């Protein structure tokens, strides 16, 4: 169990991840690299303290929210840690949000300050909200002496808020404490990744998401390592260029990104992952065929795992040298799991049920949503909304989101199992399976597939039905298979199956 008692009561996360490096004599180590810009820990610490001073001079009060509509960049990093250093609550927002969703989130979190990139458009003003372009923030910081220190905050005080990706509806503001990033760093980053000072992290997932925030900010900063930030669109070719140029040792992707990179590799795209010692995947289950093809192509295993915004990062993961393709691995040290039935009773191994998790990085609450807080976060265990089973060796196997499971012919069908089977076909780039009611009102599996560029489509449906007959029980076979241009996803790459059902 992770002993948060090791932390003093008075604890500021920004001090731990930035100022500590300077105080320990490691201020000249590289913290961030972004295109041609390079920042040491001492330089990033100074920028963060300038942001803290500028916010304080403009009227920031403890607990005020500071929202950021900035691409992954040193400016976003400085704004995030500067807010935390000042005792505010950092709210990084994904720049690709649709305008309606952006407005809804800003209305919900009601930030005192909003820092934005004017090349992405000017956000709407609101009473009590101060808008700073990134240029204005830089000018204010340049005219302000860095704050002498960091705010005297409690380890259980609020430090940052992340908005969940909304796979089943509207996103919710998930409030995290100063201690939570430290917990994830001492559990997953240390115990699973074995992160070290000479590592360089590159994350396809963006900083405004829980997965990306750990990958590109507090994991490397916990160890005194460095992070590669990339503000551009992470197409396979762009990612390959970043990896060749900056030579990361830890690479963090999502299943969709791995699938698209594999397709580009197989089409002859230039790539070189020889610097990478570990690849990681999260966001949703990584199909076994993608794992196998990636290992064959690069020689590197992908450590698939599952995390959530509510738990801040990954709590179930495969381990280096002990991966089970298609599984989510075993519990990360410091986290406990239960698989329960609809009545909350523990299920034996081999039975599919709801996954409950307990850990010290759990969110404090959902902002402005006491009902969801009580339902999901109100007890000793957090209900993840995922269906899982545990095999005899203790490995956890994802069976889909709780509301995605299909009841077919009186038996449960995991859409993940069907999708993984269809993904064995070389022409299939992506696949999503949902339940559709037939003429008799009975639920039957229906598959939506995206075909790789240049792959043949003639006879594809017949091939996929044959694959299903070979690998799946009859009641699990998709009754219909539709070829589509794209599968709807959240900003983090998770499938929005409810849109397909509609």
CSV table of C-alpha atoms in Angstrom, one decimal, residues 11-468:
chain,number,residue,atom,x,y,z
A,11,UNK,CA,2.7,19.9,0.8
A,12,UNK,CA,2.6,21.7,-2.5
A,13,UNK,CA,2.8,19.5,-5.7
A,14,UNK,CA,4.6,22.2,-7.7
A,15,UNK,CA,7.3,22.4,-5.1
A,16,UNK,CA,7.8,18.7,-5.2
A,17,UNK,CA,8.0,18.3,-9.0
A,18,UNK,CA,9.9,21.5,-9.8
A,19,UNK,CA,11.5,23.4,-6.9
A,20,UNK,CA,12.8,20.2,-5.2
A,21,UNK,CA,15.0,19.5,-8.3
A,22,UNK,CA,16.6,23.0,-7.9
A,23,UNK,CA,17.1,22.5,-4.2
A,24,UNK,CA,18.6,19.1,-4.7
A,25,UNK,CA,21.2,20.6,-7.1
A,26,UNK,CA,19.6,19.2,-10.2
A,27,UNK,CA,18.3,22.5,-11.6
A,28,UNK,CA,20.5,22.4,-14.7
A,29,UNK,CA,19.0,19.1,-15.8
A,30,UNK,CA,16.8,19.2,-18.9
A,31,UNK,CA,13.1,19.3,-18.0
A,32,UNK,CA,11.3,20.0,-21.3
A,33,UNK,CA,12.1,19.9,-25.0
A,34,UNK,CA,9.6,21.3,-27.6
A,35,UNK,CA,10.8,21.6,-31.2
A,36,UNK,CA,13.9,23.9,-30.8
A,37,UNK,CA,13.0,25.1,-27.2
A,38,UNK,CA,14.7,23.5,-24.3
A,39,UNK,CA,14.1,24.3,-20.6
A,40,UNK,CA,16.0,23.1,-17.6
A,41,UNK,CA,14.3,22.6,-14.2
A,42,UNK,CA,15.7,25.8,-12.9
A,43,UNK,CA,14.3,27.7,-15.9
A,44,UNK,CA,10.9,26.0,-15.6
A,45,UNK,CA,10.8,26.6,-11.9
A,46,UNK,CA,11.5,30.3,-12.5
A,47,UNK,CA,8.8,30.6,-15.1
A,48,UNK,CA,6.3,28.8,-12.9
A,49,UNK,CA,7.1,31.2,-10.0
A,50,UNK,CA,6.7,34.2,-12.4
A,51,UNK,CA,3.2,32.9,-13.3
A,52,UNK,CA,2.4,32.5,-9.7
A,53,UNK,CA,3.5,36.0,-9.0
A,54,UNK,CA,1.5,37.4,-12.0
A,55,UNK,CA,-1.6,35.6,-10.9
A,56,UNK,CA,-1.3,36.8,-7.3
A,57,UNK,CA,-0.8,40.4,-8.5
A,58,UNK,CA,-3.9,40.1,-10.6
A,59,UNK,CA,-6.0,38.9,-7.7
A,60,UNK,CA,-5.9,35.1,-7.6
A,61,UNK,CA,-7.2,33.7,-4.3
A,62,UNK,CA,-6.5,30.2,-2.9
A,63,UNK,CA,-8.8,27.7,-4.6
A,64,UNK,CA,-9.6,29.9,-7.6
A,65,UNK,CA,-9.6,28.0,-10.9
A,66,UNK,CA,-7.3,28.9,-13.7
A,67,UNK,CA,-8.3,27.4,-17.0
A,68,UNK,CA,-5.8,26.9,-19.9
A,69,UNK,CA,-6.6,26.5,-23.5
A,70,UNK,CA,-3.1,25.9,-24.7
A,71,UNK,CA,-1.4,23.2,-26.8
A,72,UNK,CA,1.2,21.0,-25.2
A,73,UNK,CA,4.1,23.4,-24.8
A,74,UNK,CA,6.4,25.0,-22.2
A,75,UNK,CA,3.8,27.8,-21.8
A,76,UNK,CA,1.1,25.2,-20.7
A,77,UNK,CA,3.6,23.6,-18.3
A,78,UNK,CA,4.5,26.9,-16.7
A,79,UNK,CA,0.9,28.0,-16.5
A,80,UNK,CA,-0.1,24.6,-14.9
A,81,UNK,CA,2.6,24.5,-12.3
A,82,UNK,CA,2.5,28.2,-11.7
A,83,UNK,CA,-1.2,28.0,-10.8
A,84,UNK,CA,-0.5,25.1,-8.4
A,85,UNK,CA,2.5,27.0,-6.9
A,86,UNK,CA,0.2,29.9,-6.2
A,87,UNK,CA,-2.4,27.8,-4.4
A,88,UNK,CA,-4.9,27.9,-7.3
A,89,UNK,CA,-6.6,25.0,-9.1
A,90,UNK,CA,-5.2,24.3,-12.6
A,91,UNK,CA,-7.7,23.3,-15.2
A,92,UNK,CA,-6.0,22.4,-18.5
A,93,UNK,CA,-8.5,22.0,-21.3
A,94,UNK,CA,-8.1,20.2,-24.6
A,95,UNK,CA,-7.7,22.7,-27.5
A,96,UNK,CA,-9.7,20.4,-29.8
A,97,UNK,CA,-12.9,20.7,-27.8
A,98,UNK,CA,-16.0,21.5,-29.9
A,99,UNK,CA,-17.2,25.1,-29.1
A,100,UNK,CA,-20.4,23.9,-27.4
A,101,UNK,CA,-18.4,21.5,-25.1
A,102,UNK,CA,-15.8,24.2,-24.4
A,103,UNK,CA,-18.5,26.7,-23.4
A,104,UNK,CA,-20.2,24.1,-21.1
A,105,UNK,CA,-16.9,23.2,-19.4
A,106,UNK,CA,-16.0,26.9,-18.8
A,107,UNK,CA,-19.5,27.6,-17.5
A,108,UNK,CA,-19.1,24.6,-15.1
A,109,UNK,CA,-15.7,25.3,-13.7
A,110,UNK,CA,-16.1,29.1,-13.7
A,111,UNK,CA,-12.4,30.0,-13.8
A,112,UNK,CA,-11.2,33.2,-12.3
A,113,UNK,CA,-8.5,33.3,-15.1
A,114,UNK,CA,-8.4,31.8,-18.6
A,115,UNK,CA,-5.1,31.6,-20.5
A,116,UNK,CA,-5.6,30.9,-24.2
A,117,UNK,CA,-3.7,30.7,-27.5
A,118,UNK,CA,-5.1,33.4,-29.8
A,119,UNK,CA,-4.3,31.4,-32.9
A,120,UNK,CA,-7.1,29.0,-31.8
A,121,UNK,CA,-9.6,31.8,-31.4
A,122,UNK,CA,-10.7,34.0,-28.6
A,123,UNK,CA,-12.8,32.3,-25.9
A,124,UNK,CA,-16.0,33.9,-24.8
A,125,UNK,CA,-15.8,36.3,-21.9
A,126,UNK,CA,-17.9,35.9,-18.8
A,127,UNK,CA,-18.5,38.0,-15.6
A,128,UNK,CA,-15.7,37.5,-13.1
A,129,UNK,CA,-13.4,35.9,-15.7
A,130,UNK,CA,-10.1,37.4,-16.7
A,131,UNK,CA,-8.8,36.5,-20.2
A,132,UNK,CA,-5.1,36.4,-20.8
A,133,UNK,CA,-3.6,35.5,-24.2
A,134,UNK,CA,-0.4,33.5,-23.9
A,135,UNK,CA,1.4,36.6,-25.1
A,136,UNK,CA,-0.2,38.7,-22.4
A,137,UNK,CA,0.7,36.1,-19.7
A,138,UNK,CA,4.3,36.1,-20.9
A,139,UNK,CA,4.4,39.9,-20.8
A,140,UNK,CA,3.0,40.0,-17.3
A,141,UNK,CA,5.5,37.4,-16.2
A,142,UNK,CA,8.4,39.3,-17.7
A,143,UNK,CA,7.3,42.4,-15.7
A,144,UNK,CA,7.0,40.5,-12.4
A,145,UNK,CA,9.6,39.2,-10.1
A,146,UNK,CA,9.3,35.4,-9.5
A,147,UNK,CA,7.4,34.5,-6.4
A,148,UNK,CA,9.8,33.9,-3.5
A,149,UNK,CA,8.3,30.5,-2.7
A,150,UNK,CA,5.3,28.2,-3.2
A,151,UNK,CA,1.9,28.5,-1.5
A,152,UNK,CA,1.6,26.8,1.9
A,153,UNK,CA,-1.0,24.2,0.9
A,154,UNK,CA,-2.2,21.0,2.5
A,155,UNK,CA,-1.5,17.7,0.8
A,156,UNK,CA,-5.2,17.1,0.7
A,157,UNK,CA,-6.0,20.5,-0.8
A,158,UNK,CA,-7.2,20.9,-4.3
A,159,UNK,CA,-4.5,21.3,-6.9
A,160,UNK,CA,-5.9,20.5,-10.4
A,161,UNK,CA,-9.2,19.6,-12.1
A,162,UNK,CA,-9.4,17.3,-15.2
A,163,UNK,CA,-12.5,16.8,-17.3
A,164,UNK,CA,-13.4,13.2,-18.0
A,165,UNK,CA,-13.5,12.2,-21.6
A,166,UNK,CA,-17.3,11.6,-21.7
A,167,UNK,CA,-17.6,8.2,-23.4
A,168,UNK,CA,-21.2,8.0,-22.4
A,169,UNK,CA,-22.3,11.6,-22.3
A,170,UNK,CA,-21.2,15.0,-20.9
A,171,UNK,CA,-17.7,15.2,-19.3
A,172,UNK,CA,-17.4,15.8,-15.5
A,173,UNK,CA,-14.9,17.9,-13.7
A,174,UNK,CA,-12.7,15.5,-11.6
A,175,UNK,CA,-11.0,17.3,-8.7
A,176,UNK,CA,-7.6,16.1,-7.6
A,177,UNK,CA,-5.4,16.9,-4.5
A,178,UNK,CA,-1.8,17.9,-4.3
A,179,UNK,CA,-0.9,14.4,-3.1
A,180,UNK,CA,-2.4,12.5,-6.1
A,181,UNK,CA,0.3,13.0,-8.7
A,182,UNK,CA,2.9,12.0,-6.1
A,183,UNK,CA,1.0,8.8,-5.4
A,184,UNK,CA,0.9,7.9,-9.1
A,185,UNK,CA,4.6,8.7,-9.4
A,186,UNK,CA,5.6,6.4,-6.5
A,187,UNK,CA,3.3,3.6,-7.6
A,188,UNK,CA,3.0,3.2,-11.4
A,189,UNK,CA,6.0,5.3,-12.6
A,190,UNK,CA,8.5,3.8,-10.1
A,191,UNK,CA,7.2,0.3,-9.5
A,192,UNK,CA,6.0,-0.5,-13.1
A,193,UNK,CA,8.0,1.7,-15.4
A,194,UNK,CA,11.1,1.9,-13.2
A,195,UNK,CA,11.4,5.5,-14.4
A,196,UNK,CA,14.9,7.0,-13.9
A,197,UNK,CA,16.8,10.2,-14.3
A,198,UNK,CA,18.1,9.5,-17.8
A,199,UNK,CA,14.6,8.7,-19.2
A,200,UNK,CA,13.0,10.9,-21.8
A,201,UNK,CA,9.2,10.7,-22.1
A,202,UNK,CA,7.0,11.3,-25.2
A,203,UNK,CA,3.2,11.0,-24.9
A,204,UNK,CA,0.8,10.9,-27.8
A,205,UNK,CA,-2.0,11.6,-25.2
A,206,UNK,CA,-2.2,15.3,-24.4
A,207,UNK,CA,-1.5,17.1,-21.1
A,208,UNK,CA,-5.2,18.0,-20.4
A,209,UNK,CA,-6.0,14.3,-20.0
A,210,UNK,CA,-5.1,12.3,-16.9
A,211,UNK,CA,-3.0,9.8,-18.9
A,212,UNK,CA,-1.1,12.5,-20.7
A,213,UNK,CA,-0.6,14.8,-17.7
A,214,UNK,CA,1.3,12.0,-15.9
A,215,UNK,CA,3.2,10.9,-18.9
A,216,UNK,CA,4.4,14.3,-20.0
A,217,UNK,CA,4.6,16.2,-16.7
A,218,UNK,CA,4.7,14.7,-13.3
A,219,UNK,CA,6.3,11.3,-14.1
A,220,UNK,CA,9.5,12.7,-15.6
A,221,UNK,CA,9.6,15.5,-13.1
A,222,UNK,CA,9.3,13.1,-10.2
A,223,UNK,CA,12.5,11.4,-11.4
A,224,UNK,CA,14.4,14.4,-12.7
A,225,UNK,CA,13.9,13.0,-16.2
A,226,UNK,CA,12.8,15.0,-19.3
A,227,UNK,CA,9.7,15.2,-21.5
A,228,UNK,CA,9.2,15.8,-25.2
A,229,UNK,CA,6.2,18.1,-25.9
A,230,UNK,CA,4.6,18.3,-29.3
A,231,UNK,CA,1.9,20.9,-30.0
A,232,UNK,CA,1.1,19.6,-33.5
A,233,UNK,CA,-1.4,16.9,-34.6
A,234,UNK,CA,0.0,13.5,-33.8
A,235,UNK,CA,-0.3,11.8,-37.2
A,236,UNK,CA,1.9,8.7,-37.5
A,237,UNK,CA,4.4,10.5,-39.7
A,238,UNK,CA,4.6,13.4,-37.2
A,239,UNK,CA,5.1,11.0,-34.3
A,240,UNK,CA,7.8,9.2,-36.2
A,241,UNK,CA,9.6,12.5,-36.8
A,242,UNK,CA,9.5,13.4,-33.2
A,243,UNK,CA,10.8,10.0,-32.1
A,244,UNK,CA,13.7,10.1,-34.6
A,245,UNK,CA,14.6,13.7,-33.6
A,246,UNK,CA,14.3,13.6,-29.8
A,247,UNK,CA,15.0,9.9,-29.1
A,248,UNK,CA,12.6,9.2,-26.2
A,249,UNK,CA,13.1,6.2,-24.0
A,250,UNK,CA,9.5,5.9,-22.8
A,251,UNK,CA,6.7,6.1,-25.4
A,252,UNK,CA,3.1,6.5,-24.3
A,253,UNK,CA,0.3,5.8,-26.9
A,254,UNK,CA,-3.3,4.7,-27.1
A,255,UNK,CA,-4.7,1.8,-29.1
A,256,UNK,CA,-5.9,3.9,-32.0
A,257,UNK,CA,-2.5,5.5,-32.4
A,258,UNK,CA,-0.7,2.2,-32.3
A,259,UNK,CA,-3.1,0.8,-35.0
A,260,UNK,CA,-2.5,3.8,-37.2
A,261,UNK,CA,1.2,3.8,-36.8
A,262,UNK,CA,1.3,0.1,-37.7
A,263,UNK,CA,-0.7,0.8,-40.8
A,264,UNK,CA,1.8,3.5,-41.8
A,265,UNK,CA,4.8,1.3,-41.0
A,266,UNK,CA,3.3,-1.5,-43.1
A,267,UNK,CA,2.9,1.0,-45.9
A,268,UNK,CA,6.6,1.9,-45.8
A,269,UNK,CA,6.7,4.9,-43.6
A,270,UNK,CA,10.2,5.6,-42.2
A,271,UNK,CA,10.4,5.0,-38.4
A,272,UNK,CA,13.0,4.3,-35.8
A,273,UNK,CA,12.0,3.2,-32.2
A,274,UNK,CA,15.5,2.0,-31.3
A,275,UNK,CA,15.8,4.6,-28.5
A,276,UNK,CA,12.6,3.4,-26.8
A,277,UNK,CA,12.9,0.9,-23.9
A,278,UNK,CA,9.2,0.7,-23.0
A,279,UNK,CA,6.0,1.4,-24.8
A,280,UNK,CA,2.8,2.0,-22.9
A,281,UNK,CA,-0.9,1.9,-23.9
A,282,UNK,CA,-4.0,3.0,-22.0
A,283,UNK,CA,-7.3,4.7,-22.7
A,284,UNK,CA,-9.1,1.5,-23.6
A,285,UNK,CA,-8.1,-2.2,-24.0
A,286,UNK,CA,-5.3,-2.9,-26.5
A,287,UNK,CA,-6.3,-5.7,-28.8
A,288,UNK,CA,-3.9,-8.7,-28.8
A,289,UNK,CA,-3.3,-8.5,-32.6
A,290,UNK,CA,-2.0,-4.9,-32.3
A,291,UNK,CA,0.3,-6.0,-29.5
A,292,UNK,CA,1.7,-8.9,-31.6
A,293,UNK,CA,2.1,-6.8,-34.7
A,294,UNK,CA,3.9,-4.0,-32.8
A,295,UNK,CA,6.3,-6.4,-31.1
A,296,UNK,CA,7.0,-8.1,-34.4
A,297,UNK,CA,7.6,-4.8,-36.2
A,298,UNK,CA,9.6,-2.9,-33.5
A,299,UNK,CA,10.8,-5.6,-31.1
A,300,UNK,CA,9.2,-3.7,-28.2
A,301,UNK,CA,6.4,-4.9,-25.9
A,302,UNK,CA,3.5,-2.6,-25.2
A,303,UNK,CA,2.6,-2.4,-21.5
A,304,UNK,CA,-1.2,-2.2,-21.8
A,305,UNK,CA,-3.0,-1.0,-18.7
A,306,UNK,CA,-6.1,0.8,-17.6
A,307,UNK,CA,-6.5,3.9,-15.6
A,308,UNK,CA,-9.2,6.6,-15.2
A,309,UNK,CA,-9.5,10.3,-14.6
A,310,UNK,CA,-11.0,9.5,-11.2
A,311,UNK,CA,-7.8,7.5,-10.2
A,312,UNK,CA,-5.5,10.0,-11.9
A,313,UNK,CA,-3.5,7.4,-13.9
A,314,UNK,CA,-3.0,3.7,-14.5
A,315,UNK,CA,-3.9,1.2,-11.7
A,316,UNK,CA,-3.8,-2.0,-13.6
A,317,UNK,CA,-0.9,-2.8,-15.9
A,318,UNK,CA,1.2,-5.5,-17.6
A,319,UNK,CA,4.8,-5.7,-16.6
A,320,UNK,CA,8.0,-5.7,-18.7
A,321,UNK,CA,8.8,-9.2,-19.7
A,322,UNK,CA,5.5,-10.5,-18.3
A,323,UNK,CA,2.9,-9.2,-20.8
A,324,UNK,CA,-0.3,-11.2,-21.6
A,325,UNK,CA,-1.5,-9.8,-25.0
A,326,UNK,CA,-5.1,-8.7,-24.7
A,327,UNK,CA,-5.0,-8.4,-20.9
A,328,UNK,CA,-4.7,-5.3,-18.7
A,329,UNK,CA,-2.2,-7.1,-16.5
A,330,UNK,CA,-2.2,-7.1,-12.7
A,331,UNK,CA,-2.8,-4.5,-10.0
A,332,UNK,CA,-0.3,-1.7,-9.7
A,333,UNK,CA,1.2,-1.6,-6.2
A,334,UNK,CA,-0.9,0.5,-3.9
A,335,UNK,CA,-4.2,-0.3,-5.5
A,336,UNK,CA,-6.8,-3.0,-4.6
A,337,UNK,CA,-9.4,-4.5,-7.0
A,338,UNK,CA,-12.7,-6.3,-6.6
A,339,UNK,CA,-14.9,-7.9,-9.3
A,340,UNK,CA,-18.5,-7.8,-8.1
A,341,UNK,CA,-22.0,-8.8,-9.4
A,342,UNK,CA,-24.9,-6.4,-9.8
A,343,UNK,CA,-25.6,-6.8,-6.0
A,344,UNK,CA,-22.1,-5.9,-5.0
A,345,UNK,CA,-21.1,-9.5,-4.1
A,346,UNK,CA,-17.5,-10.6,-5.0
A,347,UNK,CA,-17.3,-13.0,-7.9
A,348,UNK,CA,-14.9,-15.9,-8.3
A,349,UNK,CA,-12.1,-15.9,-10.8
A,350,UNK,CA,-13.3,-16.5,-14.4
A,351,UNK,CA,-16.6,-14.6,-13.9
A,352,UNK,CA,-17.3,-11.3,-15.6
A,353,UNK,CA,-18.4,-8.5,-13.2
A,354,UNK,CA,-18.0,-4.8,-12.4
A,355,UNK,CA,-14.5,-3.6,-11.5
A,356,UNK,CA,-14.1,-1.7,-8.2
A,357,UNK,CA,-10.8,0.0,-7.3
A,358,UNK,CA,-9.4,1.4,-4.1
A,359,UNK,CA,-6.3,3.7,-4.0
A,360,UNK,CA,-4.8,6.8,-2.5
A,361,UNK,CA,-4.9,8.8,-5.8
A,362,UNK,CA,-8.7,8.7,-5.9
A,363,UNK,CA,-10.3,12.1,-6.8
A,364,UNK,CA,-12.0,14.1,-4.1
A,365,UNK,CA,-15.2,14.9,-5.9
A,366,UNK,CA,-16.9,15.7,-9.2
A,367,UNK,CA,-17.2,19.5,-9.5
A,368,UNK,CA,-20.8,20.7,-9.1
A,369,UNK,CA,-22.1,17.2,-9.3
A,370,UNK,CA,-22.9,15.8,-5.8
A,371,UNK,CA,-25.1,13.0,-7.1
A,372,UNK,CA,-22.3,11.5,-9.3
A,373,UNK,CA,-19.8,12.1,-6.4
A,374,UNK,CA,-21.9,10.0,-4.1
A,375,UNK,CA,-22.6,7.3,-6.7
A,376,UNK,CA,-19.0,6.8,-7.9
A,377,UNK,CA,-16.7,8.3,-5.3
A,378,UNK,CA,-18.8,8.3,-2.2
A,379,UNK,CA,-17.7,5.0,-0.7
A,380,UNK,CA,-14.6,3.1,0.1
A,381,UNK,CA,-14.4,1.7,-3.5
A,382,UNK,CA,-14.6,3.5,-6.8
A,383,UNK,CA,-16.9,2.0,-9.4
A,384,UNK,CA,-14.9,2.2,-12.7
A,385,UNK,CA,-17.8,1.5,-15.1
A,386,UNK,CA,-15.7,-1.4,-16.6
A,387,UNK,CA,-16.5,-5.1,-16.9
A,388,UNK,CA,-13.6,-7.4,-16.1
A,389,UNK,CA,-12.7,-11.0,-15.2
A,390,UNK,CA,-9.6,-12.3,-13.5
A,391,UNK,CA,-7.9,-15.5,-14.7
A,392,UNK,CA,-6.3,-18.2,-12.6
A,393,UNK,CA,-2.9,-16.4,-12.7
A,394,UNK,CA,-4.4,-13.1,-11.5
A,395,UNK,CA,-4.4,-11.3,-14.8
A,396,UNK,CA,-7.3,-9.0,-15.5
A,397,UNK,CA,-9.2,-9.1,-18.8
A,398,UNK,CA,-11.3,-6.2,-20.0
A,399,UNK,CA,-14.8,-7.2,-21.2
A,400,UNK,CA,-16.0,-3.7,-22.1
A,401,UNK,CA,-17.7,-0.7,-20.4
A,402,UNK,CA,-20.5,-1.8,-18.1
A,403,UNK,CA,-23.1,-0.1,-20.3
A,404,UNK,CA,-21.5,-1.6,-23.5
A,405,UNK,CA,-21.9,-5.3,-22.5
A,406,UNK,CA,-24.4,-7.1,-24.6
A,407,UNK,CA,-27.0,-9.6,-23.3
A,408,UNK,CA,-27.4,-12.0,-26.3
A,409,UNK,CA,-29.5,-15.2,-26.1
A,410,UNK,CA,-29.5,-14.9,-22.3
A,411,UNK,CA,-25.7,-14.7,-22.1
A,412,UNK,CA,-23.2,-11.8,-21.7
A,413,UNK,CA,-21.1,-10.9,-24.8
A,414,UNK,CA,-18.0,-8.7,-24.5
A,415,UNK,CA,-17.7,-6.3,-27.4
A,416,UNK,CA,-13.9,-6.2,-26.8
A,417,UNK,CA,-13.7,-10.0,-27.5
A,418,UNK,CA,-15.6,-9.7,-30.8
A,419,UNK,CA,-13.6,-6.6,-31.9
A,420,UNK,CA,-10.3,-8.3,-31.1
A,421,UNK,CA,-11.3,-11.2,-33.3
A,422,UNK,CA,-12.2,-9.1,-36.3
A,423,UNK,CA,-9.0,-7.1,-35.9
A,424,UNK,CA,-7.1,-10.2,-36.8
A,425,UNK,CA,-7.9,-9.5,-40.4
A,426,UNK,CA,-5.1,-7.5,-42.1
A,427,UNK,CA,-7.6,-5.2,-43.9
A,428,UNK,CA,-9.3,-4.0,-40.7
A,429,UNK,CA,-7.8,-0.8,-39.1
A,430,UNK,CA,-10.4,-0.3,-36.4
A,431,UNK,CA,-13.5,-2.0,-35.2
A,432,UNK,CA,-16.4,-1.3,-32.8
A,433,UNK,CA,-19.2,-3.7,-31.8
A,434,UNK,CA,-22.5,-2.6,-30.4
A,435,UNK,CA,-25.9,-4.2,-29.7
A,436,UNK,CA,-28.7,-3.6,-32.2
A,437,UNK,CA,-32.2,-4.9,-31.7
A,438,UNK,CA,-33.6,-7.1,-34.5
A,439,UNK,CA,-37.1,-7.2,-35.8
A,440,UNK,CA,-38.2,-9.2,-32.8
A,441,UNK,CA,-36.7,-6.7,-30.4
A,442,UNK,CA,-33.8,-9.0,-29.4
A,443,UNK,CA,-30.3,-7.6,-29.0
A,444,UNK,CA,-27.7,-8.9,-31.6
A,445,UNK,CA,-24.1,-7.9,-32.1
A,446,UNK,CA,-23.4,-5.5,-34.9
A,447,UNK,CA,-19.8,-4.6,-36.1
A,448,UNK,CA,-18.6,-1.4,-37.6
A,449,UNK,CA,-15.2,-1.6,-39.2
A,450,UNK,CA,-12.8,0.9,-40.7
A,451,UNK,CA,-10.7,-0.5,-43.6
A,452,UNK,CA,-7.0,0.4,-44.0
A,453,UNK,CA,-6.2,2.7,-46.9
A,454,UNK,CA,-5.5,0.6,-50.0
A,455,UNK,CA,-6.8,-2.7,-48.5
A,456,UNK,CA,-9.2,-4.7,-50.6
A,457,UNK,CA,-12.9,-4.6,-49.7
A,458,UNK,CA,-14.1,-7.4,-51.9
A,459,UNK,CA,-15.1,-10.4,-49.9
A,460,UNK,CA,-14.2,-8.6,-46.6
A,461,UNK,CA,-17.6,-9.2,-45.0
A,462,UNK,CA,-17.4,-12.9,-45.8
A,463,UNK,CA,-13.9,-13.1,-44.4
A,464,UNK,CA,-14.9,-11.5,-41.2
A,465,UNK,CA,-17.9,-13.8,-40.7
A,466,UNK,CA,-15.5,-16.7,-41.3
A,467,UNK,CA,-13.1,-15.3,-38.6
A,468,UNK,CA,-16.0,-15.1,-36.2
